[in-house]
GROMACS .gro file of C-alpha atoms in nm:
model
  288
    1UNK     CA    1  -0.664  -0.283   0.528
    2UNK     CA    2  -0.405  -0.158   0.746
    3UNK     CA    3  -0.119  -0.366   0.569
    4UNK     CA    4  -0.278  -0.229   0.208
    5UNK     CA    5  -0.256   0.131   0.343
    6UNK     CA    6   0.140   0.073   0.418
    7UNK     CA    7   0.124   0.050   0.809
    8UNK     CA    8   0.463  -0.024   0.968
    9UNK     CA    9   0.534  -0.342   0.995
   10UNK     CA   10   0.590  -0.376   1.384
   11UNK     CA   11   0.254  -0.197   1.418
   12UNK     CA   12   0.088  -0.515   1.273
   13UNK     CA   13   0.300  -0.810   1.461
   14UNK     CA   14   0.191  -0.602   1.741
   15UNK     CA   15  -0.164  -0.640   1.648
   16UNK     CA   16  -0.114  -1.021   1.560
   17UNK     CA   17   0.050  -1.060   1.891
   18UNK     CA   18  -0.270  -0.920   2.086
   19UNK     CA   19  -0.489  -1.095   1.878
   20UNK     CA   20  -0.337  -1.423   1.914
   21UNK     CA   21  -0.347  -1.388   2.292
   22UNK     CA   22  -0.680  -1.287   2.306
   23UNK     CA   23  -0.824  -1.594   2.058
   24UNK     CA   24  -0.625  -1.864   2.301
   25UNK     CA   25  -0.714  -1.654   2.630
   26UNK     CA   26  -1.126  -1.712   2.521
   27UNK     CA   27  -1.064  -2.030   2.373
   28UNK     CA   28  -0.845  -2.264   2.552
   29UNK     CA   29  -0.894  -2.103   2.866
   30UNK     CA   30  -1.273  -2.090   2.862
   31UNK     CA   31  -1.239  -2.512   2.755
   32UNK     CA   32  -0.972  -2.598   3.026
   33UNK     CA   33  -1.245  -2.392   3.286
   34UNK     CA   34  -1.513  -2.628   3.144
   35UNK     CA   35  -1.310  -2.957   3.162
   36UNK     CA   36  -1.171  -2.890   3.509
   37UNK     CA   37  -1.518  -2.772   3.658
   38UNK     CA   38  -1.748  -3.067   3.518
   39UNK     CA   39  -1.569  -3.270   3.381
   40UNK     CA   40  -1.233  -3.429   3.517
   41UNK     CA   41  -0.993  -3.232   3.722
   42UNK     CA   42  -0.595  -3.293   3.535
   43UNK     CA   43  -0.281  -3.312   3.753
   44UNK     CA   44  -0.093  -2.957   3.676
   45UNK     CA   45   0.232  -3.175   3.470
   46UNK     CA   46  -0.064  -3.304   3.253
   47UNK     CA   47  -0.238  -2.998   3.222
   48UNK     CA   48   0.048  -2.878   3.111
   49UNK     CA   49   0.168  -3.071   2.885
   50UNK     CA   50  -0.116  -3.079   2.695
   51UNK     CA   51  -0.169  -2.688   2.641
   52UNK     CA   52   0.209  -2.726   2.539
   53UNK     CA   53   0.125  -2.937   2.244
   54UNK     CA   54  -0.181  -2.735   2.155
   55UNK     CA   55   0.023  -2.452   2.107
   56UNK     CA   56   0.283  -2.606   1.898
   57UNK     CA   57  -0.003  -2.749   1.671
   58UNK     CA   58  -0.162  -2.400   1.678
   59UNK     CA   59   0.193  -2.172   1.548
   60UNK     CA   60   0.313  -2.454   1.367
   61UNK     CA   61  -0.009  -2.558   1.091
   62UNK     CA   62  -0.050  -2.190   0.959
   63UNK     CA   63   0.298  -2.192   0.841
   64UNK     CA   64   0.299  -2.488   0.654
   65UNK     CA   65   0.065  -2.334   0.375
   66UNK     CA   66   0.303  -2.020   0.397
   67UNK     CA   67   0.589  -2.249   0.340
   68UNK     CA   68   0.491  -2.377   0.034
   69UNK     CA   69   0.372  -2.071  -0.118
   70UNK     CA   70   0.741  -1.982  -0.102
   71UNK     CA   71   0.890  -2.268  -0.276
   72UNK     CA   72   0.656  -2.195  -0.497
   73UNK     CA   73   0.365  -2.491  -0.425
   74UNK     CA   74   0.092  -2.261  -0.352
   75UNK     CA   75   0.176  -1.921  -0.389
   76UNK     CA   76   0.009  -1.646  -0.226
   77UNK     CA   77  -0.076  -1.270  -0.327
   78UNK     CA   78   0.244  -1.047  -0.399
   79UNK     CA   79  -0.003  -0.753  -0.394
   80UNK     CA   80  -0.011  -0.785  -0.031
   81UNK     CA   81   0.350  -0.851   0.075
   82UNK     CA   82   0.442  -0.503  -0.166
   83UNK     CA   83   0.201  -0.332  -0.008
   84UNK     CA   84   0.331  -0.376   0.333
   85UNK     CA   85   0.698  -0.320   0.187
   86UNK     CA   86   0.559   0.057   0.091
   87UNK     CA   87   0.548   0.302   0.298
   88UNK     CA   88   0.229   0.476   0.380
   89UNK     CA   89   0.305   0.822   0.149
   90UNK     CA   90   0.345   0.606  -0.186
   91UNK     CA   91   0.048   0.363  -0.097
   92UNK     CA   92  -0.194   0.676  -0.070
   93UNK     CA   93   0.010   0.860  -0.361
   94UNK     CA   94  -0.036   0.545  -0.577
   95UNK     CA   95  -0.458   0.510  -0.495
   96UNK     CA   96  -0.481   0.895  -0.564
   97UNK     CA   97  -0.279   0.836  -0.923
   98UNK     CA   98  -0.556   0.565  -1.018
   99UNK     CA   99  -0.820   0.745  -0.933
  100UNK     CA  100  -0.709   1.015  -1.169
  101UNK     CA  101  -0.630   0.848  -1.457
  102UNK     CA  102  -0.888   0.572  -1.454
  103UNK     CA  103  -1.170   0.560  -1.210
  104UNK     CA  104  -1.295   0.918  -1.177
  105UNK     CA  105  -1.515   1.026  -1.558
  106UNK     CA  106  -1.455   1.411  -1.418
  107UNK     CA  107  -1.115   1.396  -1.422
  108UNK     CA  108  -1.060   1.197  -1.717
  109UNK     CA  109  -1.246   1.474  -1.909
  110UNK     CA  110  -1.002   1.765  -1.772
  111UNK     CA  111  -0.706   1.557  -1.854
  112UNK     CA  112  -0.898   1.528  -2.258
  113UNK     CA  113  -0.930   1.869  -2.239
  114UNK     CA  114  -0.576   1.901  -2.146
  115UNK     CA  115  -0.476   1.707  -2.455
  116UNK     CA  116  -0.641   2.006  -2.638
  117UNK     CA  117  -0.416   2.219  -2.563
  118UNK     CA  118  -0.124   2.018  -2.608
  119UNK     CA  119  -0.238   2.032  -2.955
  120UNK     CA  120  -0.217   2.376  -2.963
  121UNK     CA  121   0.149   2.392  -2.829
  122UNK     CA  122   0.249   2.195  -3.125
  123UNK     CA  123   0.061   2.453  -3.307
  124UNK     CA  124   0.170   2.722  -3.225
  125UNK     CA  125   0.574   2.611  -3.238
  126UNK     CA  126   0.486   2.499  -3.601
  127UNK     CA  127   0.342   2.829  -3.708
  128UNK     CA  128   0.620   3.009  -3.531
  129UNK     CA  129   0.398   3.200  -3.314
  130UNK     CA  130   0.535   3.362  -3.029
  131UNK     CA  131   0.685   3.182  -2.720
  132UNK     CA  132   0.438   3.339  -2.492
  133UNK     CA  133   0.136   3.158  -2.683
  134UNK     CA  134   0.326   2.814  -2.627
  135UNK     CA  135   0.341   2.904  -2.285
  136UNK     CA  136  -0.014   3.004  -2.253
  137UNK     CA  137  -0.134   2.680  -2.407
  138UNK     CA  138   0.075   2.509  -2.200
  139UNK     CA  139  -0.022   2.629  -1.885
  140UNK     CA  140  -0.410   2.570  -2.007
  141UNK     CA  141  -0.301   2.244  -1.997
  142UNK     CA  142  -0.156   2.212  -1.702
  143UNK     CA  143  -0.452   2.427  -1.552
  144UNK     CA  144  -0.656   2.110  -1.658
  145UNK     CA  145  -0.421   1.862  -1.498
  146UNK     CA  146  -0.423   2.055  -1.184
  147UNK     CA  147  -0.826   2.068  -1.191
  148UNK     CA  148  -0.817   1.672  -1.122
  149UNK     CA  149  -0.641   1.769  -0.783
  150UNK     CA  150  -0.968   1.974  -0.745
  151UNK     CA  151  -1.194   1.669  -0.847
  152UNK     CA  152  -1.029   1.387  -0.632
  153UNK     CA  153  -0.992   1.622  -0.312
  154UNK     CA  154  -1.352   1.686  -0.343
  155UNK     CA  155  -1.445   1.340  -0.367
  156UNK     CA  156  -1.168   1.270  -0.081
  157UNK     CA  157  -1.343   1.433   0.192
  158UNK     CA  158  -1.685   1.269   0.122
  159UNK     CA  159  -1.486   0.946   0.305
  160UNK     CA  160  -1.224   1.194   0.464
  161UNK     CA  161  -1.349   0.937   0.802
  162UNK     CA  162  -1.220   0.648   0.692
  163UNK     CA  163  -0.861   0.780   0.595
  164UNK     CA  164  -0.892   0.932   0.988
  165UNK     CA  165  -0.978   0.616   1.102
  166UNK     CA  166  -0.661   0.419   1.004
  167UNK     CA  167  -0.420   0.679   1.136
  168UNK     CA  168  -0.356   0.913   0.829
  169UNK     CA  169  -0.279   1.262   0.987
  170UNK     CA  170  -0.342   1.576   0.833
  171UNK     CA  171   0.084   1.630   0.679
  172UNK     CA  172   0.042   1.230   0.565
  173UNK     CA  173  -0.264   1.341   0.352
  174UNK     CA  174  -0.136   1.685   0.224
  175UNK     CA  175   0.230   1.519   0.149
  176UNK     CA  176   0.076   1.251  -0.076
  177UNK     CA  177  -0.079   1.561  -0.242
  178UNK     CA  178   0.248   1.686  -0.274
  179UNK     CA  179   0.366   1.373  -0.434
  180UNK     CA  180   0.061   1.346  -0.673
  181UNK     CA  181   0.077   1.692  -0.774
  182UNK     CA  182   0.462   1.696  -0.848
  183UNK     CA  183   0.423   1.344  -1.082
  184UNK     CA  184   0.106   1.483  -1.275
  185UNK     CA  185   0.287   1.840  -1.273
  186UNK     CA  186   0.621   1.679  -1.425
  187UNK     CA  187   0.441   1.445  -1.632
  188UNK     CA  188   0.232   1.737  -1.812
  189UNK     CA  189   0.566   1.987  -1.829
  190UNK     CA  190   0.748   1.653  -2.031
  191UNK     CA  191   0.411   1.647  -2.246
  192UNK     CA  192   0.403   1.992  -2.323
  193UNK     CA  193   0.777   2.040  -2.360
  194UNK     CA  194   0.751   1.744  -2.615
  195UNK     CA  195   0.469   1.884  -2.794
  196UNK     CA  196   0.627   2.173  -2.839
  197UNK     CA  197   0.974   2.049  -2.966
  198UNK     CA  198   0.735   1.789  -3.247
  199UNK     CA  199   0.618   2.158  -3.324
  200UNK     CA  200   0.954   2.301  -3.382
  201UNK     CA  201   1.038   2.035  -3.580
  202UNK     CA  202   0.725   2.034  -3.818
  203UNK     CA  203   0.765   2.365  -3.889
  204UNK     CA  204   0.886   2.564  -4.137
  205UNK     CA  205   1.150   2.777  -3.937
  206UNK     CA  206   1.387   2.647  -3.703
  207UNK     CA  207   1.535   2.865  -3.462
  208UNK     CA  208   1.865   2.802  -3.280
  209UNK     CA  209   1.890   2.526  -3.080
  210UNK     CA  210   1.965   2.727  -2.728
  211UNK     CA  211   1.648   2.933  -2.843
  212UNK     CA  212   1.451   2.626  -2.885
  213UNK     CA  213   1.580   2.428  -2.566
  214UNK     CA  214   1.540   2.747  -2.319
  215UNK     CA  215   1.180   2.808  -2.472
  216UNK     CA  216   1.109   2.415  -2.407
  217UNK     CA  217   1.249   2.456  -2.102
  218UNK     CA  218   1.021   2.729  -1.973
  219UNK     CA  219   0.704   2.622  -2.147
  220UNK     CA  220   0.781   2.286  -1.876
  221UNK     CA  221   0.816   2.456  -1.554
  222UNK     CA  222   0.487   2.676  -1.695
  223UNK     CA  223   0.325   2.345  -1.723
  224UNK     CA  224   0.384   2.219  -1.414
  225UNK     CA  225   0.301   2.522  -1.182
  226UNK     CA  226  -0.059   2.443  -1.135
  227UNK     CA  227  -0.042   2.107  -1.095
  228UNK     CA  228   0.275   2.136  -0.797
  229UNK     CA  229   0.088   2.416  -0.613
  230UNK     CA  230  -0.233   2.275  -0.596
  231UNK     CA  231  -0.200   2.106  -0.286
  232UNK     CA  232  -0.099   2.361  -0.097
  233UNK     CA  233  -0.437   2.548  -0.221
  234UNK     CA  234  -0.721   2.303  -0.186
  235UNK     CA  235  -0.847   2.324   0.173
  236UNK     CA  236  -0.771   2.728   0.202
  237UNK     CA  237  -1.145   2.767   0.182
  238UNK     CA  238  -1.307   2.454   0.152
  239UNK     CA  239  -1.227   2.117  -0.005
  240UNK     CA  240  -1.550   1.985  -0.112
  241UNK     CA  241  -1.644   2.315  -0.292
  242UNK     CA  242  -1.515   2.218  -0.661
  243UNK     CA  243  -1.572   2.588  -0.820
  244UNK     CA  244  -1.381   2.775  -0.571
  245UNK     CA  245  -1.093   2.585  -0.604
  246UNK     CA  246  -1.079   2.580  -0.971
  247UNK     CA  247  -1.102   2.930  -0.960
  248UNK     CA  248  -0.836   3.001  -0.709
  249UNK     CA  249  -0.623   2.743  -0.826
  250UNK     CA  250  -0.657   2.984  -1.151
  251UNK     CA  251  -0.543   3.269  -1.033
  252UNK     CA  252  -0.256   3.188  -0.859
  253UNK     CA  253  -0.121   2.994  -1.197
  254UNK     CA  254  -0.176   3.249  -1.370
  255UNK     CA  255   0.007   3.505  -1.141
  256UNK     CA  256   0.302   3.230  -1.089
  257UNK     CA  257   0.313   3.039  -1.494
  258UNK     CA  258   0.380   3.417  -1.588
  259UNK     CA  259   0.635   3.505  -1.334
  260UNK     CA  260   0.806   3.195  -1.410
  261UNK     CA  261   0.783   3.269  -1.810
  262UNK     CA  262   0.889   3.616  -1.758
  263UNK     CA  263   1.263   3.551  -1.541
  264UNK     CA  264   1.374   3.199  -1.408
  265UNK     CA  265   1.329   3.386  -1.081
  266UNK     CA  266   0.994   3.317  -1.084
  267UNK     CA  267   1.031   2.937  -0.954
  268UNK     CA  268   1.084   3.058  -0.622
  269UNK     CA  269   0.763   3.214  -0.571
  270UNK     CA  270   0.641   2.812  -0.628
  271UNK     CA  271   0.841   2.733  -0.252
  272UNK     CA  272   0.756   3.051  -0.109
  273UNK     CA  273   0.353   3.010  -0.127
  274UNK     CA  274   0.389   2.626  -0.070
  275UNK     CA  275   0.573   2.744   0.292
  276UNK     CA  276   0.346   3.009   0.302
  277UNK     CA  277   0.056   2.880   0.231
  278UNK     CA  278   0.058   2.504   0.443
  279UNK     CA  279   0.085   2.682   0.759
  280UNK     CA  280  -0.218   2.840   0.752
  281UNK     CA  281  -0.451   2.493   0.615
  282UNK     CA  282  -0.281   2.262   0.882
  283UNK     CA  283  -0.536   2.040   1.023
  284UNK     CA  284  -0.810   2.107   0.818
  285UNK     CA  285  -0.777   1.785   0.678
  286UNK     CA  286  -0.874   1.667   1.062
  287UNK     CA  287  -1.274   1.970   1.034
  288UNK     CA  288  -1.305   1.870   0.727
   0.00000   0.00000   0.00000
């Protein structure tokens, strides 16, 4: 579990090490007590001699099967040997990803829903509605993206113990947040930025292409804002409470996808509540 989870690697040959000393401590030692108490007492050379060869039996048999895996006679898991390649960040970045897009039924109905509204960016560019609409459906959708933040945090802390349990400290969990918000948050801005270029093209009046790019452009970073300052948001109040984190995850999109819309200024209120913001949830990961 530890190696899956992206443990350091001298933190497990420690653990081997231990282990291995322990296993020959109890079980050599507690059958050299038995033979030289009842049994027959062994001249010291002989005694140990024969541990000597024990122990080169012992380290040398499990890497024969090793061996061959690696020309290729018996290979052996690759999942395993990436895993312990990855750091810890990307291994609980990666688990949060599938959860998102395949395991949890919640979250695969905000991200539908989110398709919605991609549908009407692509709308709206075709019927040359304004920019602001685009950028209203495209924060919708990113709104909905974001909401699966909402969905697997909740879900998170029901087993927050376990996580705890293998060393994951409260900045390890919140930065993997980080990291899953940015990649859904970039991946929806691309979407919508798409959608919204398809519409351009389908329609019946083409602006100019600076027009069109800048527009693009800012319907993206409108996308995103939900979905990168979610994390930062989700155990102000309280994790497991789905509601009140849709609802303040809301409001604070709302306030920052329109600031951002309005002047490219905007983007720095994103840094801003992320550095204001962490400070004052640190360690709740640890209560909660």
């Amino acid at each position: 579990m530890a190696a899956h989870l992206g443990e350091s690697d001298s933190t497990l040959r420690t653990y081997r090490y231990l282990n291995a000393g322990t296993l020959l401590a109890a079980w050599h030692g507690g059958a050299w007590y038995l033979i030289l108490r009842w049994l027959e007492p062994w001249p010291v050379l002989s005694l140990v001699v024969a541990e000597g060869g024990m122990l080169i039996i012992t380290f040398i048999l499990p890497q024969i099967p090793q061996s061959l895996g690696g020309l290729g006679l018996k290979p052996k898991t690759r999942q395993r040997l990436i895993a312990r390649a990855q750091n810890k960040i990307s291994v609980l970045t990666q688990w949060r990803l599938q959860q998102i897009l395949s395991r949890s039924r919640l979250s695969r109905i905000f991200l539908a829903l989110s398709l919605g509204f991609l549908t009407l960016v692509a709308l709206s560019a075709a019927r040359s509605a304004p920019p602001f609409v685009a950028a209203i459906a495209g924060l919708a959708a990113g709104y909905c993206t974001a909401a699966t933040l909402c969905v697997q945090m909740a879900n998170d802390l029901k087993h927050a113990w376990l996580e705890r349990g293998v060393g994951v400290t409260h900045d390890e969990f919140i930065r993997a947040y980080h990291y899953t918000g940015g990649i859904l948050g970039l991946l929806v801005g691309c979407i919508v930025a798409m959608a919204y270029l398809v519409g351009i093209a389908a329609g019946s009046i083409s602006p100019s292409m600076e027009t069109t790019i800048l527009t693009a452009a800012k319907v993206l970073a409108v996308a995103a804002v939900p979905a990168v300052t979610a994390p930062c948001l989700l155990l102000q109040i309280d994790g497991r409470r789905l509601a009140v984190n849709l609802l303040l995850i809301l409001i604070v999109s709302l306030f920052i996808g329109t600031a951002v819309f309005a002047h490219w200024l905007g983007v720095l209120l994103i840094p801003l509540l992320i550095g204001a913001a962490g400070p004052s949830q640190a360690g709740r990961f640890y209560r909660a």
